[in-house]
Amino acid sequence: MYTLIQLGLTPFFSNQAASSAVLGRVAAEHRGGNYDIWAHNAVGRAHLPNLTTPDGNIPAVGDWVVLSGELSEDFVRIETVLERATCFTRAAAGRESRLQVIAANVDTVFVVCGLDNDYSVNRIERYVARVWASGAQPVVVLSKSDLDEDKEAHKAEVEGSCPGVDVVFLSSLSGEGIGALEPWITEGKTVALVGSSGAGKSTLVNVLAGEELLKTSQVSPRDQRGCHTTTHRQLAMLPSGAMLLDTPGMREFSLSDDEGVDEVFTDIASWAAGCRYRDCGHEEEPGCAVRFAVEQGDLPAERLAHFLALKREAAAWERRHDARQRKKNGKLWGQLHREVEAARKIKRGE
Ligand SMILES: Nc1nc2c(ncn2[C@@H]2O[C@H](COP(=O)(O)OP(=O)(O)OP(=O)(O)O)[C@@H](O)[C@H]2O)c(=O)[nH]1
Ligand SMILES: [Mg+2]
Ligand SMILES: [Zn+2]
């Protein structure tokens, strides 16, 4: 049982609610609008009858919410979702242009990547960009160091590709490097773990918790892929007083905007300051200092290629989203027009 402060409550959240409001934090989400809630010295369930709050919000794990009453009462409802301090989202799978909230109000995101077949610098860059966009601090956790002879070189490679981001390697099996996570797992802080299925996220949570809180399972021996063991997002309290938010492994996800991309590619941004045109796309434009840096061997061509690919991908998503939005607005106008026409007919007595 914990106080709200221990659960991570700060003035940013408490200032948004009346002092008499019953606050809680979403610890897990279940089907049918049911949520596990942590509140002041209480844990329990709350319900969201219409799947959204009266003001149209959908709570996510990590959210601070206003409850209709104490958790000890029957049928407690979630009334409001408080504004988020940070929010890690991704473009939802499928063609629909929708954003999915993966983790709300986390201080740090561990981007977990296995030092086995899972290892991919491009994927790490993509995740780190999303973390920068979320407002949380990214830390790259290279897991399964017991399987990798070149762990030092891989760590250096990731440090080079994500300037200013802490990178640690560790093994949940041997215990190597686990202590390096201490600065981020302190009392009242929340840390989300994201990455591919089988990267070792839940195993790491169990090691840090000192008990088997979460189910884990082996990656497939054939293609070394994980089998999506974790199926829902969930908070876990550590002995250190930090909260870990375990998430289901994600397949490749696309970027919904280019926020955070420049933060990962700060080197390209600083070369770009020398381009002739302020809005240089670093492709065909004359006087491009970025392409010049590549020609001079100061910037790896693959790094520029990946940067441009992420920018194009974000632009494509935004275009699709805009198109959908226009269609939706078009429908709305059509409906409004029909309603107005119907009202006129009634008025005219037709
Ligand atoms: N060799 C080695 N194996 C590890 C390590 N950490 C995790 N594993 C193994 O990797 C497999 C997958 O671990 P999980 O913790 O279930 O992976 P996950 O990231 O939670 O996967 P999903 O829940 O599917 O997203 C398990 O068989 C673990 O035992 C490690 O440090 N070293
Ligand atoms: Mg898992
Ligand atoms: Zn340029």
Coordinates of C-alpha atoms and ligand atoms in Angstrom, one line a residue:
M1 CA 0.0 0.0 0.0
Y2 CA 1.4 3.3 -1.1
T3 CA 0.8 7.0 -0.8
L4 CA 0.0 9.0 -3.9
I5 CA 3.4 10.6 -3.7
Q6 CA 5.0 7.2 -3.8
L7 CA 2.9 6.4 -6.8
G8 CA 4.4 9.4 -8.6
L9 CA 2.0 12.1 -7.9
T10 CA 3.4 15.6 -8.5
P11 CA 1.9 19.1 -8.3
F12 CA 1.5 19.0 -12.1
F13 CA -1.3 16.4 -11.6
S14 CA -2.7 17.4 -8.2
N15 CA -3.1 21.0 -9.4
Q16 CA -5.5 19.7 -12.1
A17 CA -8.1 18.3 -9.6
A18 CA -10.1 19.7 -6.7
S19 CA -8.5 18.9 -3.4
S20 CA -11.5 16.7 -2.5
A21 CA -11.2 14.6 -5.7
V22 CA -10.3 10.9 -5.2
L23 CA -7.2 10.3 -7.4
G24 CA -5.8 7.0 -8.6
R25 CA -3.3 5.8 -11.1
V26 CA -4.1 3.3 -13.8
A27 CA -1.9 0.2 -13.2
A28 CA -3.4 -2.1 -15.9
E29 CA -6.2 -2.2 -18.5
H30 CA -8.5 -5.1 -19.0
R31 CA -11.2 -5.8 -21.5
G32 CA -14.6 -4.1 -21.4
G33 CA -13.5 -0.9 -19.8
N34 CA -12.1 -2.4 -16.6
Y35 CA -9.0 -1.0 -15.0
D36 CA -6.7 -1.9 -12.1
I37 CA -6.2 1.2 -10.1
W38 CA -3.6 2.1 -7.5
A39 CA -4.8 4.8 -5.1
H40 CA -3.9 6.1 -1.6
N41 CA -3.3 3.0 0.5
A42 CA -5.6 1.0 -1.8
V43 CA -5.6 -1.1 -4.9
G44 CA -8.8 -2.1 -6.7
R45 CA -10.8 -2.0 -9.9
A46 CA -12.6 0.8 -11.6
H47 CA -14.9 0.8 -14.6
L48 CA -15.5 3.0 -17.6
P49 CA -19.1 2.2 -18.7
N50 CA -18.9 3.8 -22.2
L51 CA -15.2 3.0 -22.7
T52 CA -14.5 6.7 -22.7
T53 CA -14.8 9.3 -19.9
P54 CA -17.7 11.9 -20.2
D55 CA -15.2 14.3 -21.7
G56 CA -14.1 11.7 -24.3
N57 CA -10.8 10.5 -23.0
I58 CA -9.5 6.9 -22.9
P59 CA -7.2 6.2 -20.0
A60 CA -3.9 4.4 -20.6
V61 CA -1.6 2.6 -18.2
G62 CA 0.3 5.2 -16.1
D63 CA -2.5 7.8 -16.3
W64 CA -3.7 9.7 -13.3
V65 CA -7.5 9.7 -13.1
V66 CA -10.3 11.1 -10.9
L67 CA -12.5 8.4 -9.5
S68 CA -16.2 8.6 -8.6
G69 CA -15.4 7.4 -5.1
E70 CA -13.0 5.4 -2.8
L71 CA -11.8 2.1 -4.3
S72 CA -13.4 0.3 -1.3
E73 CA -16.9 1.2 -2.7
D74 CA -18.7 -0.9 -5.3
F75 CA -18.8 0.2 -8.9
V76 CA -16.2 2.9 -8.9
R77 CA -16.0 4.8 -12.2
I78 CA -13.3 6.7 -13.8
E79 CA -14.5 10.3 -14.3
T80 CA -11.6 12.2 -15.7
V81 CA -8.2 11.5 -17.1
L82 CA -5.7 14.2 -16.0
E83 CA -3.5 15.8 -18.6
R84 CA -0.4 13.8 -19.2
A85 CA 3.1 14.9 -18.3
T86 CA 4.6 12.6 -20.9
C87 CA 3.0 10.3 -23.5
F88 CA 4.7 7.6 -25.6
T89 CA 2.5 6.9 -28.6
R90 CA 3.0 4.9 -31.8
A91 CA 1.0 4.8 -35.1
A92 CA -1.4 1.9 -34.5
A93 CA -0.9 -1.2 -36.7
G94 CA -3.0 -1.4 -39.8
R95 CA -3.9 1.2 -42.4
E96 CA -6.0 3.2 -40.0
S97 CA -4.2 6.4 -39.1
R98 CA -4.7 6.2 -35.4
L99 CA -2.3 6.9 -32.5
Q100 CA -2.0 4.3 -29.7
V101 CA -0.9 5.3 -26.3
I102 CA 1.7 2.9 -25.0
A103 CA 2.8 4.6 -21.8
A104 CA 1.5 7.6 -20.0
N105 CA 3.4 9.7 -17.5
V106 CA 6.6 7.8 -17.4
D107 CA 9.8 9.6 -16.5
T108 CA 12.1 7.3 -18.5
V109 CA 11.7 4.8 -21.3
F110 CA 14.1 1.8 -21.5
V111 CA 14.4 0.9 -25.2
V112 CA 15.2 -2.7 -24.8
C113 CA 17.0 -4.5 -27.6
G114 CA 18.6 -7.9 -27.4
L115 CA 22.2 -8.4 -28.3
D116 CA 21.1 -11.5 -30.4
N117 CA 19.2 -11.4 -33.7
D118 CA 17.1 -8.6 -32.3
Y119 CA 20.0 -6.1 -32.5
S120 CA 19.2 -3.3 -35.0
V121 CA 20.6 0.2 -34.8
N122 CA 17.9 1.5 -37.2
R123 CA 15.1 0.2 -34.9
I124 CA 16.8 1.7 -31.8
E125 CA 16.9 5.1 -33.6
R126 CA 13.2 4.9 -34.4
Y127 CA 12.3 4.0 -30.8
V128 CA 14.5 6.7 -29.4
A129 CA 12.9 9.3 -31.7
R130 CA 9.5 8.4 -30.3
V131 CA 10.8 8.6 -26.8
W132 CA 12.1 12.1 -27.4
A133 CA 8.7 13.0 -28.8
S134 CA 7.0 11.6 -25.7
G135 CA 8.7 14.0 -23.4
A136 CA 10.3 11.2 -21.4
Q137 CA 14.1 10.4 -21.2
P138 CA 15.3 7.6 -23.4
V139 CA 17.8 5.0 -22.2
V140 CA 18.9 2.2 -24.5
V141 CA 19.2 -1.1 -22.7
L142 CA 21.1 -3.7 -24.7
S143 CA 19.9 -7.0 -23.1
K144 CA 21.3 -10.5 -23.3
S145 CA 24.9 -9.3 -23.1
D146 CA 25.8 -12.9 -22.1
L147 CA 25.2 -13.9 -25.7
D148 CA 27.4 -11.2 -27.3
E149 CA 31.2 -11.1 -27.6
D150 CA 31.1 -7.7 -29.2
K151 CA 28.9 -6.0 -26.6
E152 CA 31.3 -3.1 -26.1
A153 CA 31.5 -2.4 -29.8
H154 CA 27.7 -2.6 -30.1
K155 CA 27.3 -0.2 -27.2
A156 CA 29.7 2.3 -28.9
E157 CA 27.8 2.0 -32.1
V158 CA 24.5 2.8 -30.5
E159 CA 26.1 5.7 -28.6
G160 CA 27.3 7.1 -31.9
S161 CA 23.9 6.8 -33.5
C162 CA 21.9 8.3 -30.6
P163 CA 24.1 11.2 -29.3
G164 CA 23.4 12.2 -25.8
V165 CA 21.5 9.0 -24.9
D166 CA 22.7 6.7 -22.1
V167 CA 23.4 3.2 -23.4
V168 CA 23.9 0.2 -21.1
F169 CA 24.3 -3.5 -21.7
L170 CA 23.2 -6.1 -19.3
S171 CA 22.3 -9.7 -18.8
S172 CA 19.2 -10.7 -16.8
L173 CA 20.7 -14.2 -16.7
S174 CA 24.2 -13.5 -15.3
G175 CA 23.3 -10.2 -13.6
E176 CA 26.0 -8.3 -15.5
G177 CA 25.3 -4.6 -15.8
I178 CA 22.0 -4.7 -13.9
G179 CA 23.3 -2.2 -11.3
A180 CA 23.8 0.4 -14.1
L181 CA 20.0 1.0 -14.1
E182 CA 20.0 2.3 -10.6
P183 CA 19.9 6.0 -11.5
W184 CA 16.6 5.6 -13.2
I185 CA 14.8 3.2 -10.9
T186 CA 14.4 5.4 -7.8
E187 CA 11.4 6.0 -5.5
G188 CA 8.3 7.6 -7.2
K189 CA 9.8 7.4 -10.7
T190 CA 8.1 5.4 -13.5
V191 CA 10.0 3.7 -16.2
A192 CA 8.4 2.0 -19.3
L193 CA 10.1 -0.9 -21.1
V194 CA 9.5 -1.0 -24.9
G195 CA 11.0 -3.2 -27.6
S196 CA 10.4 -6.2 -29.8
S197 CA 8.9 -9.4 -28.5
G198 CA 11.5 -11.6 -26.9
A199 CA 13.9 -8.8 -26.2
G200 CA 13.8 -9.7 -22.5
K201 CA 11.6 -6.9 -21.1
S202 CA 9.5 -9.0 -18.7
T203 CA 12.6 -11.0 -17.6
L204 CA 14.3 -7.8 -16.7
V205 CA 11.3 -6.6 -14.7
N206 CA 11.3 -9.9 -12.8
V207 CA 15.0 -9.5 -12.0
L208 CA 14.6 -5.9 -10.8
A209 CA 11.5 -6.9 -8.7
G210 CA 13.4 -9.9 -7.2
E211 CA 10.4 -12.2 -7.9
E212 CA 8.5 -13.7 -10.8
L213 CA 5.9 -11.1 -11.2
L214 CA 5.5 -11.5 -15.0
K215 CA 5.3 -14.4 -17.4
T216 CA 8.1 -14.9 -19.8
S217 CA 8.9 -17.4 -22.5
Q218 CA 11.6 -18.5 -24.9
V219 CA 12.1 -17.0 -28.3
S220 CA 11.5 -19.4 -31.1
P221 CA 14.6 -21.5 -31.8
R222 CA 13.9 -21.4 -35.5
D223 CA 13.8 -17.7 -36.3
Q224 CA 14.8 -16.3 -32.8
R225 CA 11.6 -14.3 -32.7
G226 CA 9.6 -13.8 -29.5
C227 CA 6.2 -15.2 -29.2
H228 CA 4.3 -12.2 -27.8
T229 CA 4.2 -13.5 -24.2
T230 CA 3.2 -10.2 -22.6
T231 CA -0.3 -9.3 -23.8
H232 CA -1.2 -6.2 -21.8
R233 CA 0.5 -3.2 -20.4
Q234 CA 1.0 -3.3 -16.6
L235 CA 2.7 -1.4 -13.8
A236 CA 4.9 -3.2 -11.3
M237 CA 6.2 -1.8 -8.1
L238 CA 9.9 -2.5 -7.4
P239 CA 11.5 -2.8 -3.9
S240 CA 13.4 0.5 -4.8
G241 CA 10.0 2.3 -4.9
A242 CA 10.2 2.8 -8.7
M243 CA 7.4 1.6 -11.0
L244 CA 8.1 -0.3 -14.1
L245 CA 5.6 -0.4 -17.0
D246 CA 6.0 -3.6 -19.0
T247 CA 4.5 -3.6 -22.5
P248 CA 3.9 -6.2 -25.1
G249 CA 6.6 -6.6 -27.7
M250 CA 5.9 -4.4 -30.8
R251 CA 6.4 -5.3 -34.4
E252 CA 8.0 -2.6 -36.5
F253 CA 5.9 0.5 -36.1
S254 CA 5.7 3.5 -38.4
L255 CA 6.3 7.1 -37.4
S256 CA 3.3 9.3 -37.2
D257 CA 5.3 12.5 -37.3
D258 CA 8.9 13.5 -37.4
E259 CA 9.0 14.8 -33.8
G260 CA 12.1 13.5 -32.1
V261 CA 13.9 12.5 -35.3
D262 CA 16.1 15.7 -35.3
E263 CA 17.0 14.9 -31.7
V264 CA 18.4 11.5 -32.7
F265 CA 20.2 12.9 -35.7
T266 CA 21.7 16.0 -34.1
D267 CA 24.8 15.6 -36.2
I268 CA 22.7 16.0 -39.4
A269 CA 20.9 19.0 -37.9
S270 CA 24.2 20.7 -37.3
W271 CA 25.5 20.0 -40.8
A272 CA 22.2 21.3 -42.2
A273 CA 22.9 24.7 -40.7
G274 CA 25.4 25.1 -43.5
C275 CA 22.9 24.3 -46.4
R276 CA 22.2 27.0 -48.9
Y277 CA 18.4 26.7 -48.4
R278 CA 16.8 26.8 -45.0
D279 CA 14.3 24.1 -46.0
C280 CA 16.9 22.0 -47.8
G281 CA 15.7 18.3 -48.1
H282 CA 19.3 17.1 -48.4
E283 CA 18.5 15.3 -51.6
E284 CA 18.9 17.2 -54.9
E285 CA 19.3 20.7 -53.7
P286 CA 22.4 22.7 -54.7
G287 CA 24.7 23.8 -51.9
C288 CA 23.7 21.0 -49.5
A289 CA 26.1 20.9 -46.7
V290 CA 24.8 17.5 -45.5
R291 CA 25.4 15.7 -48.8
F292 CA 28.8 17.5 -48.9
A293 CA 29.6 16.0 -45.4
V294 CA 28.7 12.5 -46.8
E295 CA 31.0 13.1 -49.8
Q296 CA 33.8 14.2 -47.5
G297 CA 33.4 11.0 -45.4
D298 CA 32.3 13.0 -42.4
L299 CA 28.8 11.5 -42.2
P300 CA 28.0 7.9 -43.1
A301 CA 25.8 7.7 -46.2
E302 CA 23.6 5.0 -44.4
R303 CA 22.9 7.4 -41.6
L304 CA 21.7 10.1 -43.9
A305 CA 19.6 7.5 -45.8
H306 CA 17.9 6.3 -42.6
F307 CA 17.3 9.9 -41.5
L308 CA 15.6 10.7 -44.9
A309 CA 13.6 7.4 -44.8
L310 CA 12.2 8.3 -41.3
K311 CA 11.3 11.9 -42.5
R312 CA 9.6 10.5 -45.6
E313 CA 7.7 7.9 -43.6
A314 CA 6.5 10.5 -41.1
A315 CA 5.4 12.8 -44.0
A316 CA 3.5 9.9 -45.6
W317 CA 1.6 9.2 -42.4
E318 CA 0.7 12.8 -41.9
R319 CA -0.6 13.0 -45.5
R320 CA -2.7 9.9 -45.0
H321 CA -4.0 11.2 -41.7
D322 CA -4.9 14.6 -43.3
A323 CA -6.7 12.8 -46.0
R324 CA -8.7 10.8 -43.5
Q325 CA -9.4 13.9 -41.5
R326 CA -10.7 15.7 -44.6
K327 CA -12.9 12.8 -45.4
K328 CA -14.3 12.7 -41.9
N329 CA -14.9 16.5 -41.9
G330 CA -16.5 16.2 -45.3
K331 CA -18.9 13.6 -43.9
L332 CA -19.7 15.8 -40.9
W333 CA -20.5 18.7 -43.2
G334 CA -22.7 16.5 -45.3
Q335 CA -24.6 15.3 -42.2
L336 CA -24.9 18.9 -40.9
H337 CA -26.3 20.0 -44.3
R338 CA -28.9 17.2 -44.3
E339 CA -29.9 18.1 -40.8
V340 CA -30.3 21.7 -41.7
E341 CA -32.3 20.8 -44.8
A342 CA -34.6 18.5 -42.7
A343 CA -35.2 21.3 -40.2
R344 CA -36.1 23.7 -43.0
K345 CA -38.6 21.2 -44.4
I346 CA -40.2 20.9 -41.0
K347 CA -40.4 24.7 -40.8
R348 CA -41.9 25.0 -44.2
G349 CA -44.4 22.3 -43.2
E350 CA -43.3 19.7 -45.8
Ligands
LIG1 N1 20.6 -15.4 -22.7 C1 19.7 -14.5 -22.2 N2 18.4 -14.7 -22.4 C2 17.5 -13.8 -21.9 C3 18.0 -12.7 -21.1 N3 16.9 -12.0 -20.8 C4 15.8 -12.6 -21.3 N4 16.2 -13.8 -21.9 C5 15.4 -14.8 -22.5 O1 14.7 -14.2 -23.6 C6 13.4 -14.8 -23.7 C7 12.3 -13.8 -23.9 O2 12.2 -13.0 -22.7 P1 10.9 -12.2 -22.2 O3 11.3 -11.5 -21.0 O4 9.7 -13.1 -22.2 O5 10.8 -11.2 -23.4 P2 9.8 -10.0 -23.6 O6 10.6 -8.8 -24.1 O7 9.0 -9.7 -22.4 O8 8.8 -10.5 -24.8 P3 7.2 -10.2 -25.0 O9 6.5 -10.3 -23.7 O10 6.8 -11.2 -26.0 O11 7.2 -8.8 -25.6 C8 13.2 -15.7 -22.5 O12 13.5 -17.1 -22.9 C9 14.3 -15.2 -21.6 O13 14.8 -16.2 -20.7 C10 19.4 -12.5 -21.0 O14 19.9 -11.6 -20.4 N5 20.2 -13.5 -21.5
MG2 MG 7.1 -9.7 -21.9
ZN3 ZN 20.9 20.1 -47.3

